[in-house]
Amino acid sequence: MTNHIAVLGSTGSIGVQTLDVARMHHIRVSALTANNSIRLLEEQAREFQPDMVAVLDEEAAGQLKIALADTSVKVLGGQEGILAAAQHEAADTVVNAIVGVAGLLPTLAAIRAGKHLALANKETLVAGGSIVMQEVRKAGVNLYPVDSEHSAIFQCLQGCPEGALKKLILTASGGSFFGKTREELSHVTVESALQHPNWSMGRKITIDSATMMNKGLEVIEASWLFGVEDKDIEVLIHRESIIHSMIQLKDNAVIAQLGTADMRIPIQYALTYPQRLPSPAKELDLAEIASLSFAPPDNATFRCLPLCREALQKGGLYPTVANAANEVAVQMFLQEKISFLEIAGMIEQALSDFHCDKQEITLEEILCADKETRMKLGG
Ligand code: NDP
Ligand code: MG
C-alpha cells in the first residue's frame, strides 16, 4: 500500500477525489500540481502541507508564491515545476490526473524516477503506450489503472491464472446522447453535451463520453495495460454504469466488477492495492436499481469508437494522431467553433491525411506527430 503520493492535476475532478481518499486514509501528500487554478491549489496546500506545489502557468505560479509566503510550501512554475512534482523524492506513488497528452512527459518522468503510477490520464497510454510500457518494465515499477473500466478489469483479473483470459468486455454508459440519430446530433449544444447521465467529470472527458471517443481511447488504453488485441476487446453499452467492466475467460465464465458510480473506489484501490479499506462511496443497492440493461454500440452514428479501433489496428503513430485531433476538436466544440458531429469528422480527416507505417516509434516521433496534427487542425 502507498504511504506517500504526489498528485498531478490535483485541482481537477480526479485530483480532488484522490485527495478525499488521501484524507480518509492518512496518506501523506508530498507534491500537488495544477494548470492555473491557484485558489483551490492554495486551499489544498494549506490542508495537506506538501513539500511543494507546481503551477504550469508561470504568472499564476508567481501569485501563488505570494499567497503561500507564510507557509513552508515551495512553489514552482512551468513545465519544469510539473516534472519536479512528478519526481518528488518523498513520494512512492504518483497519481497522474492531468487531462490530455500534457500528462505524457510527467508520466515518463515519474516512471524514470522509480515511482509507482496510479494512472487516470488515459491519453498518456493512447499517445505513448509503447514507450510508457517499455519504461515501466525497465524501471520495475507498478502501473495501477484509475480509469473505472480498467480498474474493474484489473480487479477481475486478481486470482485469474495466466493464459486464462479470452476477452475484455468494456462497458460504456453511452454518454449524454445515447439513442440519438445523426440528424438529432447535428444541432446539439455544448451545454447538453456536458450533461452526463451518471458521472460528474471534467469537461473534456464528458464530451469524450458523449462522442464515444472516451470508449475508443479506453480500448487503446486497455490494449496496452492488459496486452490484449483490438479484436478481443468488446464494448457494451450499459446505461446504468453499475457494472464497470468484465472479463471473459477461456471456459466462457464471465467475471464482472460492480459498484456505485464513484471514482473514489478505483482511485482508492490503485492507492491501497492489494488491500481493501473502508470507502466514502455509497453501498450498492441492486434491489433498488432492480434491472440492468445492455445494448451494442451504434458505430454508424458515433464514429469515434470505430475510428479509434482503426487507429489501434494500424498502430505506430495513428493513435497519437487520433488523440491529438480529438483534443483540438473538443476544444473547438467547447468554444462553439465547430458542431458536435464535426469532432468525429476532424479525427477521421486527420487519420486519413496521415501516412506512416512505422511500428517502432520514439518519444520524439510521438511528440512531433502530436504537434503536427494540432498545427494542421489549427489547434
Ligand atoms: P479535469 O479537467 O477536471 O482536471 C484536469 C487537471 O489537470 C486539473 O488539475 C488541471 O488544472 C490540470 N491540467 C490541465 N491542463 C494541464 C496541462 N496542460 N498541464 C498540467 N496540468 C494540466 O479532468 P478530469 O479530472 O476529469 O480528468 C483527468 C484525467 O483522468 C483525464 O485523462 C480523464 O480522461 C481521466 N479520467 C477522468 C475521470 C473522471 O471521473 N473525471 C474518469 C476516468 C478517467 P486546472 O484545474 O488548473 O485547470
Ligand atoms: Mg472510464
XYZ file of C-alpha atoms and ligand atoms in Angstrom:
428
model
C 0.000 0.000 0.000
C 1.098 3.550 -0.801
C 2.213 5.792 2.054
C 3.150 8.941 0.246
C 1.776 10.374 -3.010
C 2.322 13.226 -5.440
C -0.907 14.292 -7.208
C -0.538 15.792 -10.673
C -3.703 17.664 -11.657
C -4.896 17.842 -8.031
C -7.421 20.624 -8.786
C -9.416 18.546 -11.296
C -12.237 16.060 -10.809
C -9.964 13.038 -10.232
C -7.398 15.122 -8.309
C -9.952 16.349 -5.759
C -11.335 12.824 -5.272
C -7.788 11.487 -4.830
C -7.292 13.960 -2.003
C -10.590 12.743 -0.431
C -9.098 9.254 -0.355
C -5.747 10.543 0.974
C -7.561 12.470 3.723
C -9.583 9.441 4.780
C -6.643 7.037 4.909
C -3.977 9.452 6.147
C -1.862 9.018 3.037
C 0.813 11.720 3.021
C 0.960 14.137 0.102
C 4.343 15.483 -0.976
C 3.506 17.446 -4.136
C 0.437 18.902 -5.881
C 0.082 20.494 -9.323
C -2.411 22.496 -11.415
C -2.609 24.318 -14.703
C -3.796 27.656 -13.270
C -6.429 27.015 -10.543
C -4.403 28.646 -7.791
C -7.209 29.343 -5.316
C -8.084 25.688 -4.951
C -4.405 24.717 -5.034
C -3.699 27.138 -2.193
C -6.508 25.580 -0.109
C -5.167 22.098 -0.850
C -1.613 23.178 0.040
C -2.759 24.627 3.360
C -4.638 21.456 4.239
C -2.169 18.791 3.076
C 1.108 20.676 3.701
C 3.028 19.175 0.753
C 6.735 19.973 0.352
C 5.998 21.588 -2.990
C 3.288 22.672 -5.408
C 3.685 23.450 -9.116
C 1.569 25.542 -11.466
C 2.019 25.318 -15.229
C 1.083 28.959 -15.804
C 4.145 30.974 -14.658
C 2.187 34.099 -13.807
C -0.301 32.148 -11.670
C 2.679 30.407 -10.001
C 4.073 33.840 -9.059
C 0.750 34.800 -7.461
C 0.539 31.518 -5.553
C 4.078 32.023 -4.238
C 2.997 35.297 -2.667
C -0.213 33.711 -1.298
C 1.734 30.853 0.328
C 4.597 33.035 1.611
C 3.557 32.393 5.229
C 3.986 28.603 4.772
C 6.986 26.364 4.112
C 5.458 25.061 0.841
C 7.813 25.572 -2.117
C 6.069 26.908 -5.260
C 7.416 26.130 -8.730
C 6.153 27.270 -12.129
C 6.102 25.987 -15.721
C 6.636 22.520 -17.162
C 9.844 22.192 -15.107
C 7.757 22.556 -11.967
C 5.276 19.846 -13.039
C 8.161 17.484 -13.864
C 9.789 18.200 -10.482
C 6.496 17.274 -8.772
C 6.357 14.041 -10.792
C 9.809 13.100 -9.474
C 9.456 14.368 -5.914
C 11.738 12.243 -3.777
C 9.337 11.674 -0.870
C 6.529 10.176 -2.997
C 6.407 6.429 -3.611
C 3.395 6.717 -5.975
C 2.471 9.438 -8.441
C -1.220 9.908 -9.252
C -1.446 11.349 -12.746
C -4.797 13.141 -13.052
C -3.729 15.667 -15.680
C -6.059 15.888 -18.692
C -4.766 15.303 -22.217
C -1.426 14.385 -23.747
C 0.142 17.046 -21.484
C 0.310 14.157 -18.992
C 2.734 12.076 -21.086
C 6.070 13.677 -20.118
C 5.165 13.850 -16.407
C 4.216 10.127 -16.562
C 7.606 9.274 -18.070
C 9.444 11.481 -15.553
C 7.705 9.695 -12.670
C 8.496 6.230 -14.033
C 12.143 7.121 -14.662
C 12.376 8.397 -11.080
C 11.249 4.924 -9.920
C 7.732 5.910 -8.825
C 4.744 3.604 -8.981
C 1.999 5.140 -11.045
C -1.748 5.454 -10.406
C -2.812 6.495 -13.876
C -6.048 8.327 -14.647
C -4.539 10.192 -17.601
C -5.538 7.727 -20.350
C -4.139 9.982 -23.101
C -0.659 9.038 -21.784
C -1.225 5.443 -22.929
C -3.126 6.306 -26.101
C -0.410 8.604 -27.413
C 2.650 6.953 -25.895
C 1.667 3.418 -24.845
C 4.644 1.634 -26.374
C 7.223 3.904 -24.715
C 5.391 4.036 -21.386
C 5.079 0.232 -21.126
C 8.767 -0.221 -22.052
C 9.809 2.287 -19.383
C 7.543 0.660 -16.775
C 9.218 -2.707 -17.415
C 12.707 -1.186 -17.401
C 12.154 0.698 -14.137
C 10.355 -2.257 -12.477
C 7.551 -0.027 -11.189
C 3.831 -0.832 -10.913
C 1.193 0.797 -13.102
C -2.230 0.863 -11.412
C -5.214 1.843 -13.548
C -7.549 4.505 -12.131
C -9.979 4.635 -15.059
C -13.040 2.775 -13.713
C -13.276 0.217 -16.552
C -9.588 -0.647 -16.349
C -9.655 -0.794 -12.579
C -12.635 -3.156 -12.913
C -10.687 -5.421 -15.266
C -7.620 -5.254 -13.015
C -9.847 -6.294 -10.075
C -11.470 -9.124 -12.074
C -8.030 -10.410 -13.055
C -6.924 -10.907 -9.443
C -6.505 -14.637 -8.980
C -7.033 -15.363 -12.673
C -4.333 -17.787 -13.893
C -2.018 -16.723 -16.702
C -3.317 -17.640 -20.143
C -6.939 -17.989 -18.929
C -8.201 -14.686 -20.325
C -10.274 -14.827 -23.525
C -11.568 -11.294 -23.899
C -12.291 -7.996 -22.182
C -15.787 -6.522 -22.083
C -15.618 -2.760 -21.563
C -18.914 -1.222 -20.518
C -19.936 2.251 -21.713
C -22.735 4.465 -20.399
C -23.265 5.855 -23.900
C -22.911 9.431 -22.594
C -25.349 12.314 -22.951
C -26.670 11.439 -26.409
C -27.215 7.675 -26.419
C -30.008 6.693 -28.818
C -29.904 9.916 -30.844
C -29.773 9.924 -34.654
C -27.201 11.840 -36.742
C -29.944 14.279 -37.672
C -30.644 14.970 -33.967
C -26.913 15.214 -33.194
C -26.349 17.812 -35.910
C -27.682 20.606 -33.712
C -26.930 19.624 -30.095
C -25.464 22.297 -27.806
C -22.300 22.333 -25.674
C -24.431 22.592 -22.561
C -26.446 19.471 -23.405
C -23.260 17.545 -24.283
C -21.896 18.378 -20.818
C -24.863 16.661 -19.071
C -23.528 13.177 -18.334
C -26.215 10.774 -17.024
C -24.131 9.110 -14.283
C -20.710 10.685 -13.688
C -19.600 14.183 -12.747
C -16.244 14.656 -14.514
C -14.005 17.248 -16.184
C -15.308 18.917 -19.354
C -13.038 17.151 -21.848
C -13.867 13.599 -20.742
C -17.586 14.468 -20.557
C -17.516 15.484 -24.227
C -15.427 12.377 -24.997
C -18.190 10.294 -23.381
C -20.880 11.986 -25.481
C -18.984 11.256 -28.728
C -17.945 7.725 -27.573
C -14.317 8.843 -28.138
C -13.806 8.071 -24.457
C -14.558 4.394 -25.150
C -12.254 4.451 -28.172
C -9.441 5.881 -26.027
C -10.231 3.224 -23.420
C -9.996 0.371 -25.933
C -6.458 1.585 -26.766
C -5.677 2.099 -23.061
C -6.853 -1.466 -22.304
C -4.792 -2.945 -25.114
C -1.607 -1.511 -23.534
C -2.487 -2.221 -19.912
C -3.566 -5.823 -20.415
C -1.719 -6.806 -23.613
C -4.961 -7.616 -25.466
C -5.646 -7.052 -29.173
C -8.459 -4.897 -30.540
C -10.472 -7.958 -31.679
C -10.536 -9.292 -28.092
C -11.920 -6.083 -26.577
C -15.697 -5.879 -26.777
C -17.627 -2.702 -25.992
C -21.078 -2.992 -24.454
C -23.491 -0.138 -23.760
C -24.708 -0.333 -20.181
C -26.626 2.835 -19.343
C -26.665 2.415 -15.566
C -22.835 2.405 -15.059
C -23.133 -0.244 -12.342
C -21.034 -2.967 -13.985
C -17.743 -1.160 -14.553
C -16.373 -3.847 -16.913
C -15.968 -7.608 -17.236
C -13.578 -10.310 -18.348
C -14.478 -13.488 -20.176
C -12.273 -16.499 -19.515
C -11.373 -19.475 -21.744
C -14.208 -21.552 -20.249
C -16.700 -18.743 -21.055
C -17.135 -17.810 -17.403
C -17.617 -14.043 -17.139
C -16.369 -12.071 -14.131
C -17.644 -8.541 -13.539
C -16.907 -5.760 -11.055
C -19.887 -3.758 -9.822
C -20.317 -0.664 -7.675
C -21.915 2.755 -7.467
C -20.594 5.316 -9.951
C -17.999 6.810 -7.603
C -14.405 7.238 -8.801
C -13.138 7.085 -5.233
C -13.458 3.274 -5.405
C -10.970 2.786 -8.288
C -8.740 5.640 -7.040
C -8.544 4.047 -3.601
C -7.841 0.577 -4.986
C -4.935 1.999 -7.003
C -3.511 3.528 -3.815
C -4.178 0.724 -1.349
C -3.694 -2.336 -3.607
C -3.933 -5.157 -2.662
C -5.752 -4.011 0.493
C -9.476 -3.337 0.713
C -10.216 -0.470 3.111
C -13.456 1.336 4.029
C -14.596 3.845 1.391
C -16.708 7.004 1.426
C -18.512 5.628 -1.670
C -22.128 4.541 -1.140
C -23.026 0.854 -0.893
C -24.572 -0.653 -4.000
C -28.281 -1.476 -3.630
C -29.174 -3.786 -6.512
C -32.725 -4.376 -5.269
C -33.364 -0.640 -5.582
C -31.792 -0.496 -9.058
C -33.913 -3.552 -9.970
C -32.689 -4.055 -13.536
C -29.584 -3.576 -15.627
C -29.658 -3.059 -19.390
C -27.231 -3.800 -22.216
C -27.008 -2.916 -25.915
C -24.398 -2.942 -28.676
C -22.748 0.413 -29.516
C -24.109 2.340 -32.528
C -20.904 2.676 -34.551
C -22.624 4.185 -37.592
C -23.863 7.199 -35.603
C -20.996 7.538 -33.122
C -17.926 7.311 -35.355
C -15.177 7.940 -32.796
C -15.105 4.401 -31.394
C -14.566 2.684 -34.789
C -12.013 5.391 -35.709
C -10.014 4.598 -32.576
C -10.178 0.891 -33.342
C -8.861 1.613 -36.837
C -6.010 3.695 -35.347
C -5.178 0.878 -32.911
C -5.096 -1.709 -35.709
C -2.781 0.485 -37.801
C -0.593 1.008 -34.724
C 2.538 3.154 -34.641
C 1.647 6.848 -34.532
C -2.007 6.548 -35.610
C -3.414 6.525 -32.046
C -1.276 9.609 -31.254
C -2.782 11.394 -34.269
C -6.357 10.378 -33.364
C -5.842 11.627 -29.812
C -4.329 14.961 -30.887
C -7.107 15.580 -33.416
C -9.692 14.842 -30.730
C -8.078 17.215 -28.220
C -8.153 20.046 -30.774
C -11.702 19.216 -31.910
C -13.114 19.027 -28.359
C -11.558 22.389 -27.529
C -13.111 23.891 -30.664
C -16.504 22.361 -29.860
C -16.368 23.753 -26.301
C -15.605 27.177 -27.798
C -18.599 26.715 -30.164
C -16.341 26.921 -33.235
C -17.443 23.549 -34.630
C -20.548 21.381 -34.334
C -20.769 18.139 -32.355
C -20.589 15.882 -35.433
C -17.511 17.718 -36.712
C -15.486 16.282 -33.799
C -15.525 12.808 -35.399
C -15.103 14.418 -38.826
C -11.856 16.103 -37.765
C -10.464 12.862 -36.328
C -11.367 10.951 -39.488
C -9.714 13.625 -41.646
C -6.542 13.685 -39.524
C -6.254 9.883 -39.721
C -6.781 9.737 -43.477
C -4.231 12.559 -44.054
C -1.593 10.742 -42.017
C 0.706 8.223 -43.699
C 3.419 6.448 -41.751
C 3.572 2.689 -41.354
C 6.456 2.689 -38.903
C 5.614 0.497 -35.905
C 8.690 1.046 -33.692
C 8.357 4.650 -32.635
C 10.391 7.007 -30.474
C 9.237 9.606 -27.966
C 10.426 12.367 -30.306
C 8.254 10.952 -33.111
C 5.234 10.833 -30.796
C 5.705 14.443 -29.692
C 6.253 15.510 -33.309
C 3.131 13.690 -34.643
C 1.083 15.236 -31.824
C 2.370 18.745 -32.582
C 1.977 18.467 -36.360
C -1.602 17.177 -36.084
C -2.515 20.105 -33.820
C -0.897 22.610 -36.164
C -2.680 21.218 -39.233
C -6.034 21.462 -37.470
C -5.361 24.960 -36.165
C -5.198 23.871 -32.507
P -10.185 17.946 -15.108
O -10.248 18.845 -16.272
O -11.239 18.014 -14.067
O -8.766 18.188 -14.356
C -7.555 18.236 -15.046
C -6.402 18.582 -14.127
O -5.208 18.758 -14.919
C -6.591 19.932 -13.397
O -5.890 19.878 -12.176
C -5.920 20.929 -14.346
O -5.511 22.132 -13.698
C -4.717 20.108 -14.817
N -4.229 20.489 -16.139
C -4.971 20.842 -17.226
N -4.176 21.061 -18.291
C -2.899 20.854 -17.873
C -1.632 20.930 -18.515
N -1.503 21.277 -19.804
N -0.522 20.618 -17.798
C -0.627 20.287 -16.480
N -1.810 20.207 -15.825
C -2.928 20.470 -16.514
O -10.028 16.471 -15.661
P -10.522 15.087 -15.013
O -10.110 15.025 -13.583
O -11.919 14.834 -15.371
O -9.651 14.043 -15.857
C -8.266 13.865 -15.650
C -7.818 12.623 -16.421
O -8.443 11.482 -15.841
C -8.210 12.624 -17.912
O -7.230 11.993 -18.648
C -9.500 11.803 -17.928
O -9.712 11.181 -19.170
C -9.201 10.784 -16.838
N -10.386 10.208 -16.199
C -11.262 11.026 -15.545
C -12.396 10.512 -14.936
C -13.318 11.385 -14.144
O -14.236 10.857 -13.496
N -13.150 12.695 -14.122
C -12.703 9.062 -15.020
C -11.696 8.296 -15.698
C -10.583 8.852 -16.267
P -6.526 23.395 -13.558
O -7.547 22.994 -12.528
O -5.647 24.491 -13.084
O -7.111 23.610 -14.904
Mg -13.562 5.241 -17.945
